[in-house]
Amino acid sequence: MDVPLVSIVTVNFNQWEETCELLRSLERITYSNLEVIVVDNGSEKSIPNGTQERFYSVKFLYTKKNLGFAGGNNFALADCA
């Protein structure tokens, strides 16, 4: 039986340590049809080296400016459409 796709979107703004902690936690989910999307919402701090390689199954999106929490989520949804 097919299971529906579940998307988890998280919005990051200058909080890469916390975002990486969340991603490590999400790796424990056993649901078979899951996608994780991180929206970097115009952070001034760069993504730490190796993060995208470490979390290779996560989709990373980048905005040019801070769109706010709702705007960051809408940015992710627009990319998925």
PDB file of C-alpha atoms in Angstrom:
ATOM      1  CA  MET A   1       0.000   0.000   0.000  1.00  0.00           C
ATOM      2  CA  ASP A   2       1.307   3.448  -0.901  1.00  0.00           C
ATOM      3  CA  VAL A   3       1.750   5.903   1.927  1.00  0.00           C
ATOM      4  CA  PRO A   4       1.209   9.625   1.412  1.00  0.00           C
ATOM      5  CA  LEU A   5       4.150  11.974   1.198  1.00  0.00           C
ATOM      6  CA  VAL A   6       4.701  13.922   4.406  1.00  0.00           C
ATOM      7  CA  SER A   7       6.726  17.127   4.182  1.00  0.00           C
ATOM      8  CA  ILE A   8       8.417  18.718   7.174  1.00  0.00           C
ATOM      9  CA  VAL A   9       9.405  22.348   6.633  1.00  0.00           C
ATOM     10  CA  THR A  10      11.609  24.244   9.040  1.00  0.00           C
ATOM     11  CA  VAL A  11      12.585  27.878   8.707  1.00  0.00           C
ATOM     12  CA  ASN A  12      16.089  28.894   9.762  1.00  0.00           C
ATOM     13  CA  PHE A  13      17.318  32.406  10.510  1.00  0.00           C
ATOM     14  CA  ASN A  14      20.849  32.542  11.944  1.00  0.00           C
ATOM     15  CA  GLN A  15      20.244  29.383  14.014  1.00  0.00           C
ATOM     16  CA  TRP A  16      22.218  26.690  12.203  1.00  0.00           C
ATOM     17  CA  GLU A  17      23.216  24.855  15.384  1.00  0.00           C
ATOM     18  CA  GLU A  18      19.579  24.419  16.395  1.00  0.00           C
ATOM     19  CA  THR A  19      18.529  23.539  12.847  1.00  0.00           C
ATOM     20  CA  CYS A  20      21.203  20.823  12.644  1.00  0.00           C
ATOM     21  CA  GLU A  21      20.051  19.464  16.006  1.00  0.00           C
ATOM     22  CA  LEU A  22      16.509  19.254  14.627  1.00  0.00           C
ATOM     23  CA  LEU A  23      17.734  17.485  11.480  1.00  0.00           C
ATOM     24  CA  ARG A  24      19.623  14.913  13.579  1.00  0.00           C
ATOM     25  CA  SER A  25      16.416  14.294  15.517  1.00  0.00           C
ATOM     26  CA  LEU A  26      14.338  13.919  12.349  1.00  0.00           C
ATOM     27  CA  GLU A  27      16.688  11.197  11.102  1.00  0.00           C
ATOM     28  CA  ARG A  28      15.082   8.875  13.668  1.00  0.00           C
ATOM     29  CA  ILE A  29      11.690   9.023  11.968  1.00  0.00           C
ATOM     30  CA  THR A  30      10.896   5.669  10.372  1.00  0.00           C
ATOM     31  CA  TYR A  31       8.038   6.823   8.138  1.00  0.00           C
ATOM     32  CA  SER A  32       8.881   5.684   4.614  1.00  0.00           C
ATOM     33  CA  ASN A  33       7.671   8.611   2.480  1.00  0.00           C
ATOM     34  CA  LEU A  34       9.079  11.719   4.127  1.00  0.00           C
ATOM     35  CA  GLU A  35      10.789  14.830   2.842  1.00  0.00           C
ATOM     36  CA  VAL A  36      12.502  17.464   4.962  1.00  0.00           C
ATOM     37  CA  ILE A  37      12.909  21.002   3.702  1.00  0.00           C
ATOM     38  CA  VAL A  38      15.027  23.690   5.353  1.00  0.00           C
ATOM     39  CA  VAL A  39      14.397  27.275   4.310  1.00  0.00           C
ATOM     40  CA  ASP A  40      17.293  29.552   5.184  1.00  0.00           C
ATOM     41  CA  ASN A  41      15.386  32.783   5.542  1.00  0.00           C
ATOM     42  CA  GLY A  42      18.036  35.325   4.556  1.00  0.00           C
ATOM     43  CA  SER A  43      20.435  34.438   7.364  1.00  0.00           C
ATOM     44  CA  GLU A  44      23.525  36.541   7.884  1.00  0.00           C
ATOM     45  CA  LYS A  45      25.344  33.425   9.116  1.00  0.00           C
ATOM     46  CA  SER A  46      26.437  30.969   6.450  1.00  0.00           C
ATOM     47  CA  ILE A  47      25.492  27.327   6.580  1.00  0.00           C
ATOM     48  CA  PRO A  48      28.309  25.397   8.302  1.00  0.00           C
ATOM     49  CA  ASN A  49      30.665  23.535   5.976  1.00  0.00           C
ATOM     50  CA  GLY A  50      29.577  19.969   5.343  1.00  0.00           C
ATOM     51  CA  THR A  51      25.992  20.439   6.513  1.00  0.00           C
ATOM     52  CA  GLN A  52      24.385  19.763   3.139  1.00  0.00           C
ATOM     53  CA  GLU A  53      26.607  16.722   2.635  1.00  0.00           C
ATOM     54  CA  ARG A  54      25.824  15.427   6.133  1.00  0.00           C
ATOM     55  CA  PHE A  55      22.072  15.809   5.564  1.00  0.00           C
ATOM     56  CA  TYR A  56      22.112  14.818   1.894  1.00  0.00           C
ATOM     57  CA  SER A  57      18.423  13.827   1.811  1.00  0.00           C
ATOM     58  CA  VAL A  58      17.284  17.243   3.073  1.00  0.00           C
ATOM     59  CA  LYS A  59      16.282  19.895   0.558  1.00  0.00           C
ATOM     60  CA  PHE A  60      17.884  23.248   1.374  1.00  0.00           C
ATOM     61  CA  LEU A  61      16.268  26.419   0.018  1.00  0.00           C
ATOM     62  CA  TYR A  62      17.637  29.942   0.398  1.00  0.00           C
ATOM     63  CA  THR A  63      15.817  33.253   0.356  1.00  0.00           C
ATOM     64  CA  LYS A  64      17.624  36.496  -0.418  1.00  0.00           C
ATOM     65  CA  LYS A  65      15.965  38.305   2.491  1.00  0.00           C
ATOM     66  CA  ASN A  66      14.069  37.453   5.656  1.00  0.00           C
ATOM     67  CA  LEU A  67      10.478  36.777   4.635  1.00  0.00           C
ATOM     68  CA  GLY A  68       9.268  36.127   8.171  1.00  0.00           C
ATOM     69  CA  PHE A  69       8.086  32.760   9.454  1.00  0.00           C
ATOM     70  CA  ALA A  70       4.982  32.524   7.269  1.00  0.00           C
ATOM     71  CA  GLY A  71       6.859  33.841   4.244  1.00  0.00           C
ATOM     72  CA  GLY A  72       9.582  31.232   4.711  1.00  0.00           C
ATOM     73  CA  ASN A  73       6.996  28.447   4.826  1.00  0.00           C
ATOM     74  CA  ASN A  74       5.223  29.848   1.764  1.00  0.00           C
ATOM     75  CA  PHE A  75       8.576  29.964  -0.050  1.00  0.00           C
ATOM     76  CA  ALA A  76       8.991  26.224   0.611  1.00  0.00           C
ATOM     77  CA  LEU A  77       5.461  25.451  -0.515  1.00  0.00           C
ATOM     78  CA  ALA A  78       5.893  27.430  -3.728  1.00  0.00           C
ATOM     79  CA  ASP A  79       9.033  25.416  -4.509  1.00  0.00           C
ATOM     80  CA  CYS A  80       7.145  22.152  -4.004  1.00  0.00           C
ATOM     81  CA  ALA A  81       4.233  23.075  -6.253  1.00  0.00           C
TER      82      ALA A  81
END
